[in-house]
């Protein structure tokens, strides 16, 4: 019966976890800017019942948007004023490529009154599939989560717990190495896509590129375009529609393959684009800000 505010597009569980639990979801813009803040204000005034919680995820999956501490300060002030919980998904915090270090919302004074933050060892320490993460923040919500977890399971397999403790407490050189690895892949991907005639914003963080569907294919939608790219180029991307209806003009491209495989995919994409009459640009690629999505 609750109303939950969820960015659209966003990682599917951010919406469907609440839907499965019987809540209603209201979409808000996915960009950490005035568009989101104005939508939050509208949602509080027009949603019945009044929203219970807000989900944020920066760096974002799938959009790769980053938020700064000033934006979080505005979110915290809003949530404290309106008595709304903030649930922050910080899974990609250690994967960033420039000088903007993704902050924790808990760094904002007063955030612990209304916020809980979740993170995962899957990304930072390449422990995907081991299902280890943790939450921190508001004492009341953490206590409730602890109670629920104690009924759901008895804890992860002990060697996995030991590995997680070792990763967190050990040397952190591996994290910097991982960041450099993904940055190298990002640079290869964005440069290659631009050379193929596909102008994609260079992500500042996460392990994904959020790619606008090329103009020539825009009317197809993300599912049909993804199928066409798979059939003709042998390259798999994730349709943006899978992350919400406002993502249907994009596809998500993962940085999970090595640079050799990425270059193979880029050659195929270049052939695909050429076959459809898309010519490569003469100028070198430029980094532009991601497009705003406003439901």
C-alpha positions as YAML, in Angstrom:
chain: A
units: angstrom
residues:
- id: 1
  name: UNK
  ca: [0.00, 0.00, 0.00]
- id: 2
  name: UNK
  ca: [2.97, 2.36, 0.21]
- id: 3
  name: UNK
  ca: [4.06, 4.69, -2.57]
- id: 4
  name: UNK
  ca: [7.76, 4.51, -3.41]
- id: 5
  name: UNK
  ca: [9.64, 7.03, -5.56]
- id: 6
  name: UNK
  ca: [11.98, 5.30, -8.01]
- id: 7
  name: UNK
  ca: [14.14, 6.79, -10.79]
- id: 8
  name: UNK
  ca: [13.14, 5.74, -14.29]
- id: 9
  name: UNK
  ca: [15.19, 4.28, -15.90]
- id: 10
  name: UNK
  ca: [16.86, 2.35, -13.08]
- id: 11
  name: UNK
  ca: [18.01, -1.14, -12.16]
- id: 12
  name: UNK
  ca: [14.86, -3.33, -12.33]
- id: 13
  name: UNK
  ca: [14.86, -4.50, -8.70]
- id: 14
  name: UNK
  ca: [14.58, -0.88, -7.60]
- id: 15
  name: UNK
  ca: [11.06, -0.93, -8.99]
- id: 16
  name: UNK
  ca: [9.98, -4.53, -8.85]
- id: 17
  name: UNK
  ca: [11.20, -5.29, -5.34]
- id: 18
  name: UNK
  ca: [8.57, -2.88, -4.05]
- id: 19
  name: UNK
  ca: [5.92, -3.98, -6.54]
- id: 20
  name: UNK
  ca: [6.40, -7.60, -5.40]
- id: 21
  name: UNK
  ca: [5.96, -6.40, -1.81]
- id: 22
  name: UNK
  ca: [2.62, -4.79, -2.70]
- id: 23
  name: UNK
  ca: [3.68, -1.15, -2.98]
- id: 24
  name: UNK
  ca: [2.98, 1.32, -5.77]
- id: 25
  name: UNK
  ca: [5.88, 2.88, -7.62]
- id: 26
  name: UNK
  ca: [5.94, 6.45, -8.90]
- id: 27
  name: UNK
  ca: [8.61, 7.24, -11.50]
- id: 28
  name: UNK
  ca: [10.86, 10.25, -11.15]
- id: 29
  name: UNK
  ca: [13.65, 11.52, -13.46]
- id: 30
  name: UNK
  ca: [16.90, 9.60, -13.19]
- id: 31
  name: UNK
  ca: [19.17, 12.64, -13.40]
- id: 32
  name: UNK
  ca: [20.67, 14.06, -10.16]
- id: 33
  name: UNK
  ca: [19.59, 17.61, -10.85]
- id: 34
  name: UNK
  ca: [16.72, 20.09, -10.59]
- id: 35
  name: UNK
  ca: [14.49, 17.82, -12.69]
- id: 36
  name: UNK
  ca: [14.54, 15.17, -9.97]
- id: 37
  name: UNK
  ca: [14.09, 17.69, -7.18]
- id: 38
  name: UNK
  ca: [11.07, 19.28, -8.87]
- id: 39
  name: UNK
  ca: [9.56, 15.84, -9.50]
- id: 40
  name: UNK
  ca: [10.01, 14.95, -5.82]
- id: 41
  name: UNK
  ca: [8.17, 18.08, -4.82]
- id: 42
  name: UNK
  ca: [5.30, 17.24, -7.20]
- id: 43
  name: UNK
  ca: [5.18, 13.66, -5.94]
- id: 44
  name: UNK
  ca: [4.80, 14.74, -2.33]
- id: 45
  name: UNK
  ca: [1.97, 17.10, -3.21]
- id: 46
  name: UNK
  ca: [0.06, 14.81, -5.57]
- id: 47
  name: UNK
  ca: [0.68, 11.18, -4.50]
- id: 48
  name: UNK
  ca: [-1.92, 9.36, -2.43]
- id: 49
  name: UNK
  ca: [-0.78, 8.02, -0.07]
- id: 50
  name: UNK
  ca: [2.18, 10.31, 0.50]
- id: 51
  name: UNK
  ca: [5.44, 8.61, -0.58]
- id: 52
  name: UNK
  ca: [7.16, 6.48, 2.03]
- id: 53
  name: UNK
  ca: [10.63, 6.22, 0.53]
- id: 54
  name: UNK
  ca: [12.91, 7.37, -2.28]
- id: 55
  name: UNK
  ca: [15.46, 5.22, -4.10]
- id: 56
  name: UNK
  ca: [18.71, 6.74, -5.39]
- id: 57
  name: UNK
  ca: [21.57, 4.98, -7.17]
- id: 58
  name: UNK
  ca: [24.69, 6.95, -8.08]
- id: 59
  name: UNK
  ca: [26.84, 6.02, -9.92]
- id: 60
  name: UNK
  ca: [23.79, 4.66, -11.64]
- id: 61
  name: UNK
  ca: [22.99, 1.41, -13.34]
- id: 62
  name: UNK
  ca: [22.14, 1.76, -16.22]
- id: 63
  name: UNK
  ca: [22.66, 5.50, -16.86]
- id: 64
  name: UNK
  ca: [26.13, 5.91, -15.25]
- id: 65
  name: UNK
  ca: [25.05, 9.30, -13.83]
- id: 66
  name: UNK
  ca: [27.04, 10.59, -10.85]
- id: 67
  name: UNK
  ca: [25.71, 12.72, -7.99]
- id: 68
  name: UNK
  ca: [27.74, 15.16, -5.91]
- id: 69
  name: UNK
  ca: [27.52, 15.97, -2.23]
- id: 70
  name: UNK
  ca: [25.61, 19.23, -2.83]
- id: 71
  name: UNK
  ca: [22.83, 17.28, -4.56]
- id: 72
  name: UNK
  ca: [22.70, 14.82, -1.66]
- id: 73
  name: UNK
  ca: [22.42, 17.75, 0.76]
- id: 74
  name: UNK
  ca: [19.30, 18.91, -1.06]
- id: 75
  name: UNK
  ca: [17.87, 15.38, -1.04]
- id: 76
  name: UNK
  ca: [18.48, 14.97, 2.68]
- id: 77
  name: UNK
  ca: [16.92, 18.36, 3.45]
- id: 78
  name: UNK
  ca: [13.88, 17.40, 1.37]
- id: 79
  name: UNK
  ca: [13.52, 13.97, 3.01]
- id: 80
  name: UNK
  ca: [13.89, 15.34, 6.54]
- id: 81
  name: UNK
  ca: [11.33, 18.04, 5.82]
- id: 82
  name: UNK
  ca: [8.82, 15.61, 4.31]
- id: 83
  name: UNK
  ca: [9.59, 12.65, 6.63]
- id: 84
  name: UNK
  ca: [10.53, 10.33, 3.75]
- id: 85
  name: UNK
  ca: [13.14, 7.55, 3.90]
- id: 86
  name: UNK
  ca: [16.04, 7.54, 1.42]
- id: 87
  name: UNK
  ca: [17.44, 4.17, 0.32]
- id: 88
  name: UNK
  ca: [20.77, 4.69, -1.43]
- id: 89
  name: UNK
  ca: [22.31, 2.00, -3.65]
- id: 90
  name: UNK
  ca: [26.06, 2.71, -3.67]
- id: 91
  name: UNK
  ca: [27.21, -0.47, -5.43]
- id: 92
  name: UNK
  ca: [29.39, 1.31, -8.02]
- id: 93
  name: UNK
  ca: [30.98, 3.93, -5.75]
- id: 94
  name: UNK
  ca: [34.54, 2.69, -6.32]
- id: 95
  name: UNK
  ca: [34.26, 2.61, -10.13]
- id: 96
  name: UNK
  ca: [34.81, 6.16, -11.34]
- id: 97
  name: UNK
  ca: [37.10, 7.56, -14.02]
- id: 98
  name: UNK
  ca: [37.79, 11.21, -13.27]
- id: 99
  name: UNK
  ca: [38.33, 13.60, -10.39]
- id: 100
  name: UNK
  ca: [34.70, 13.36, -9.21]
- id: 101
  name: UNK
  ca: [34.74, 10.77, -6.43]
- id: 102
  name: UNK
  ca: [31.19, 9.45, -5.84]
- id: 103
  name: UNK
  ca: [30.23, 10.41, -2.28]
- id: 104
  name: UNK
  ca: [28.11, 8.58, 0.26]
- id: 105
  name: UNK
  ca: [24.82, 10.22, 1.16]
- id: 106
  name: UNK
  ca: [25.69, 9.44, 4.79]
- id: 107
  name: UNK
  ca: [28.43, 12.10, 4.57]
- id: 108
  name: UNK
  ca: [25.66, 14.71, 4.75]
- id: 109
  name: UNK
  ca: [24.97, 15.88, 8.33]
- id: 110
  name: UNK
  ca: [21.59, 14.56, 9.46]
- id: 111
  name: UNK
  ca: [21.40, 11.91, 6.74]
- id: 112
  name: UNK
  ca: [21.39, 9.07, 9.26]
- id: 113
  name: UNK
  ca: [18.03, 10.33, 10.50]
- id: 114
  name: UNK
  ca: [16.34, 9.34, 7.25]
- id: 115
  name: UNK
  ca: [18.77, 7.33, 5.08]
- id: 116
  name: UNK
  ca: [20.13, 3.83, 4.69]
- id: 117
  name: UNK
  ca: [22.89, 3.03, 2.21]
- id: 118
  name: UNK
  ca: [23.58, -0.34, 0.61]
- id: 119
  name: UNK
  ca: [26.75, -1.46, -1.07]
- id: 120
  name: UNK
  ca: [28.20, -4.65, -2.46]
- id: 121
  name: UNK
  ca: [31.51, -6.42, -2.81]
- id: 122
  name: UNK
  ca: [30.39, -7.68, -6.23]
- id: 123
  name: UNK
  ca: [31.71, -4.66, -8.13]
- id: 124
  name: UNK
  ca: [34.59, -3.28, -6.07]
- id: 125
  name: UNK
  ca: [36.20, -6.67, -5.44]
- id: 126
  name: UNK
  ca: [34.86, -8.64, -8.43]
- id: 127
  name: UNK
  ca: [32.85, -10.94, -6.12]
- id: 128
  name: UNK
  ca: [29.73, -11.02, -8.28]
- id: 129
  name: UNK
  ca: [27.66, -14.14, -7.56]
- id: 130
  name: UNK
  ca: [29.04, -14.48, -4.03]
- id: 131
  name: UNK
  ca: [26.16, -12.31, -2.79]
- id: 132
  name: UNK
  ca: [27.96, -10.33, -0.12]
- id: 133
  name: UNK
  ca: [27.13, -6.74, 0.74]
- id: 134
  name: UNK
  ca: [26.21, -4.55, 3.67]
- id: 135
  name: UNK
  ca: [23.97, -1.71, 4.74]
- id: 136
  name: UNK
  ca: [24.59, 1.25, 7.03]
- id: 137
  name: UNK
  ca: [22.59, 4.21, 8.22]
- id: 138
  name: UNK
  ca: [19.42, 4.82, 10.19]
- id: 139
  name: UNK
  ca: [19.36, 2.63, 13.30]
- id: 140
  name: UNK
  ca: [15.62, 1.90, 13.13]
- id: 141
  name: UNK
  ca: [15.76, 0.64, 9.52]
- id: 142
  name: UNK
  ca: [18.94, -1.35, 10.09]
- id: 143
  name: UNK
  ca: [17.31, -3.03, 13.10]
- id: 144
  name: UNK
  ca: [14.28, -3.93, 10.98]
- id: 145
  name: UNK
  ca: [16.52, -5.27, 8.21]
- id: 146
  name: UNK
  ca: [18.47, -7.35, 10.74]
- id: 147
  name: UNK
  ca: [15.24, -8.86, 12.06]
- id: 148
  name: UNK
  ca: [14.02, -9.77, 8.57]
- id: 149
  name: UNK
  ca: [17.39, -11.20, 7.56]
- id: 150
  name: UNK
  ca: [17.49, -13.39, 10.66]
- id: 151
  name: UNK
  ca: [14.30, -15.11, 9.48]
- id: 152
  name: UNK
  ca: [15.38, -15.39, 5.85]
- id: 153
  name: UNK
  ca: [18.76, -17.08, 6.24]
- id: 154
  name: UNK
  ca: [21.61, -17.93, 8.60]
- id: 155
  name: UNK
  ca: [24.39, -16.04, 6.82]
- id: 156
  name: UNK
  ca: [26.60, -16.58, 3.80]
- id: 157
  name: UNK
  ca: [28.95, -19.58, 3.39]
- id: 158
  name: UNK
  ca: [31.77, -19.03, 5.90]
- id: 159
  name: UNK
  ca: [34.70, -19.03, 3.39]
- id: 160
  name: UNK
  ca: [32.89, -16.29, 1.45]
- id: 161
  name: UNK
  ca: [32.54, -14.23, 4.63]
- id: 162
  name: UNK
  ca: [36.26, -14.71, 5.35]
- id: 163
  name: UNK
  ca: [37.12, -13.67, 1.78]
- id: 164
  name: UNK
  ca: [34.94, -10.57, 2.13]
- id: 165
  name: UNK
  ca: [36.64, -9.54, 5.39]
- id: 166
  name: UNK
  ca: [40.05, -10.09, 3.78]
- id: 167
  name: UNK
  ca: [39.06, -7.95, 0.79]
- id: 168
  name: UNK
  ca: [37.80, -5.10, 2.97]
- id: 169
  name: UNK
  ca: [40.70, -5.12, 5.43]
- id: 170
  name: UNK
  ca: [43.52, -5.97, 3.04]
- id: 171
  name: UNK
  ca: [45.57, -3.83, 0.63]
- id: 172
  name: UNK
  ca: [43.35, -1.76, -1.66]
- id: 173
  name: UNK
  ca: [45.67, -1.72, -4.68]
- id: 174
  name: UNK
  ca: [43.26, -4.08, -6.40]
- id: 175
  name: UNK
  ca: [40.53, -1.42, -6.31]
- id: 176
  name: UNK
  ca: [42.71, 1.12, -8.09]
- id: 177
  name: UNK
  ca: [43.72, -1.57, -10.60]
- id: 178
  name: UNK
  ca: [40.06, -2.38, -11.24]
- id: 179
  name: UNK
  ca: [39.27, 1.29, -11.79]
- id: 180
  name: UNK
  ca: [42.10, 1.59, -14.31]
- id: 181
  name: UNK
  ca: [40.92, -1.57, -16.06]
- id: 182
  name: UNK
  ca: [37.38, -0.28, -16.52]
- id: 183
  name: UNK
  ca: [38.62, 3.16, -17.57]
- id: 184
  name: UNK
  ca: [40.75, 1.57, -20.29]
- id: 185
  name: UNK
  ca: [37.75, -0.42, -21.51]
- id: 186
  name: UNK
  ca: [35.57, 2.68, -21.42]
- id: 187
  name: UNK
  ca: [38.03, 4.67, -23.50]
- id: 188
  name: UNK
  ca: [38.34, 1.90, -26.09]
- id: 189
  name: UNK
  ca: [34.56, 1.53, -26.30]
- id: 190
  name: UNK
  ca: [33.65, 5.22, -26.59]
- id: 191
  name: UNK
  ca: [36.40, 5.95, -29.11]
- id: 192
  name: UNK
  ca: [35.42, 2.93, -31.20]
- id: 193
  name: UNK
  ca: [31.70, 3.75, -31.13]
- id: 194
  name: UNK
  ca: [32.39, 7.31, -32.24]
- id: 195
  name: UNK
  ca: [34.56, 6.01, -35.07]
- id: 196
  name: UNK
  ca: [31.62, 3.85, -36.13]
- id: 197
  name: UNK
  ca: [29.31, 6.87, -36.23]
- id: 198
  name: UNK
  ca: [27.59, 6.19, -32.90]
- id: 199
  name: UNK
  ca: [27.89, 9.20, -30.61]
- id: 200
  name: UNK
  ca: [27.71, 7.90, -27.03]
- id: 201
  name: UNK
  ca: [28.41, 9.97, -23.88]
- id: 202
  name: UNK
  ca: [31.53, 8.89, -22.02]
- id: 203
  name: UNK
  ca: [30.45, 7.55, -18.60]
- id: 204
  name: UNK
  ca: [32.10, 9.07, -15.54]
- id: 205
  name: UNK
  ca: [31.53, 5.94, -13.48]
- id: 206
  name: UNK
  ca: [29.99, 2.45, -13.23]
- id: 207
  name: UNK
  ca: [30.76, -0.39, -15.63]
- id: 208
  name: UNK
  ca: [28.25, 0.65, -18.29]
- id: 209
  name: UNK
  ca: [27.76, 3.08, -21.13]
- id: 210
  name: UNK
  ca: [24.23, 4.44, -21.57]
- id: 211
  name: UNK
  ca: [23.98, 4.75, -25.32]
- id: 212
  name: UNK
  ca: [21.29, 6.74, -27.17]
- id: 213
  name: UNK
  ca: [19.96, 4.65, -30.05]
- id: 214
  name: UNK
  ca: [21.41, 6.10, -33.29]
- id: 215
  name: UNK
  ca: [18.99, 8.45, -34.98]
- id: 216
  name: UNK
  ca: [18.50, 6.15, -37.96]
- id: 217
  name: UNK
  ca: [17.13, 3.42, -35.66]
- id: 218
  name: UNK
  ca: [15.43, 5.58, -33.00]
- id: 219
  name: UNK
  ca: [11.88, 4.77, -34.11]
- id: 220
  name: UNK
  ca: [12.50, 1.03, -33.63]
- id: 221
  name: UNK
  ca: [12.73, 1.24, -29.86]
- id: 222
  name: UNK
  ca: [15.40, -0.42, -27.76]
- id: 223
  name: UNK
  ca: [14.18, -4.04, -28.00]
- id: 224
  name: UNK
  ca: [13.95, -4.16, -31.80]
- id: 225
  name: UNK
  ca: [17.25, -2.31, -32.16]
- id: 226
  name: UNK
  ca: [19.00, -4.68, -29.74]
- id: 227
  name: UNK
  ca: [17.67, -7.67, -31.69]
- id: 228
  name: UNK
  ca: [18.83, -6.17, -34.99]
- id: 229
  name: UNK
  ca: [22.31, -5.48, -33.58]
- id: 230
  name: UNK
  ca: [22.51, -9.05, -32.28]
- id: 231
  name: UNK
  ca: [21.32, -10.59, -35.55]
- id: 232
  name: UNK
  ca: [23.44, -8.51, -37.92]
- id: 233
  name: UNK
  ca: [26.53, -7.65, -35.85]
- id: 234
  name: UNK
  ca: [26.60, -10.48, -33.32]
- id: 235
  name: UNK
  ca: [26.81, -7.94, -30.49]
- id: 236
  name: UNK
  ca: [24.56, -8.13, -27.42]
- id: 237
  name: UNK
  ca: [23.42, -5.00, -25.59]
- id: 238
  name: UNK
  ca: [20.69, -4.54, -22.98]
- id: 239
  name: UNK
  ca: [17.52, -2.81, -24.23]
- id: 240
  name: UNK
  ca: [16.84, 0.36, -22.28]
- id: 241
  name: UNK
  ca: [13.17, -0.61, -21.97]
- id: 242
  name: UNK
  ca: [14.22, -3.27, -19.45]
- id: 243
  name: UNK
  ca: [15.14, -0.46, -17.04]
- id: 244
  name: UNK
  ca: [11.85, 1.44, -17.41]
- id: 245
  name: UNK
  ca: [9.76, 2.89, -20.19]
- id: 246
  name: UNK
  ca: [11.76, 6.13, -20.16]
- id: 247
  name: UNK
  ca: [14.86, 4.19, -21.13]
- id: 248
  name: UNK
  ca: [13.41, 2.91, -24.41]
- id: 249
  name: UNK
  ca: [15.47, 5.33, -26.52]
- id: 250
  name: UNK
  ca: [18.75, 3.95, -25.12]
- id: 251
  name: UNK
  ca: [20.63, 0.68, -24.77]
- id: 252
  name: UNK
  ca: [23.09, -0.28, -22.04]
- id: 253
  name: UNK
  ca: [26.53, -1.48, -23.09]
- id: 254
  name: UNK
  ca: [28.60, -3.35, -20.51]
- id: 255
  name: UNK
  ca: [32.34, -2.91, -19.95]
- id: 256
  name: UNK
  ca: [32.62, -6.49, -18.76]
- id: 257
  name: UNK
  ca: [34.66, -7.87, -21.68]
- id: 258
  name: UNK
  ca: [38.39, -7.33, -22.17]
- id: 259
  name: UNK
  ca: [39.65, -4.74, -24.66]
- id: 260
  name: UNK
  ca: [40.37, -7.36, -27.34]
- id: 261
  name: UNK
  ca: [36.76, -8.55, -27.29]
- id: 262
  name: UNK
  ca: [35.53, -4.95, -27.19]
- id: 263
  name: UNK
  ca: [37.51, -4.16, -30.32]
- id: 264
  name: UNK
  ca: [36.04, -7.21, -32.02]
- id: 265
  name: UNK
  ca: [32.56, -5.99, -31.14]
- id: 266
  name: UNK
  ca: [33.39, -2.49, -32.34]
- id: 267
  name: UNK
  ca: [34.52, -3.77, -35.73]
- id: 268
  name: UNK
  ca: [31.22, -5.58, -36.06]
- id: 269
  name: UNK
  ca: [29.29, -2.48, -35.00]
- id: 270
  name: UNK
  ca: [31.18, -0.37, -37.51]
- id: 271
  name: UNK
  ca: [30.26, -2.80, -40.29]
- id: 272
  name: UNK
  ca: [26.65, -2.81, -39.11]
- id: 273
  name: UNK
  ca: [26.44, 0.98, -39.10]
- id: 274
  name: UNK
  ca: [28.09, 1.25, -42.51]
- id: 275
  name: UNK
  ca: [25.68, -1.31, -43.96]
- id: 276
  name: UNK
  ca: [22.82, 0.91, -42.80]
- id: 277
  name: UNK
  ca: [24.30, 4.05, -44.31]
- id: 278
  name: UNK
  ca: [25.75, 5.58, -41.14]
- id: 279
  name: UNK
  ca: [29.05, 7.28, -41.90]
- id: 280
  name: UNK
  ca: [31.83, 7.71, -39.38]
- id: 281
  name: UNK
  ca: [32.60, 11.32, -38.37]
- id: 282
  name: UNK
  ca: [35.78, 13.08, -39.38]
- id: 283
  name: UNK
  ca: [36.35, 14.81, -36.03]
- id: 284
  name: UNK
  ca: [37.68, 13.15, -32.89]
- id: 285
  name: UNK
  ca: [35.24, 12.10, -30.15]
- id: 286
  name: UNK
  ca: [34.21, 14.59, -27.50]
- id: 287
  name: UNK
  ca: [32.95, 13.86, -24.02]
- id: 288
  name: UNK
  ca: [29.49, 15.29, -23.53]
- id: 289
  name: UNK
  ca: [27.13, 15.28, -20.58]
- id: 290
  name: UNK
  ca: [24.54, 12.49, -20.47]
- id: 291
  name: UNK
  ca: [21.11, 13.37, -21.76]
- id: 292
  name: UNK
  ca: [18.44, 14.26, -19.22]
- id: 293
  name: UNK
  ca: [15.49, 11.93, -18.91]
- id: 294
  name: UNK
  ca: [12.32, 13.53, -17.59]
- id: 295
  name: UNK
  ca: [9.27, 11.31, -17.17]
...
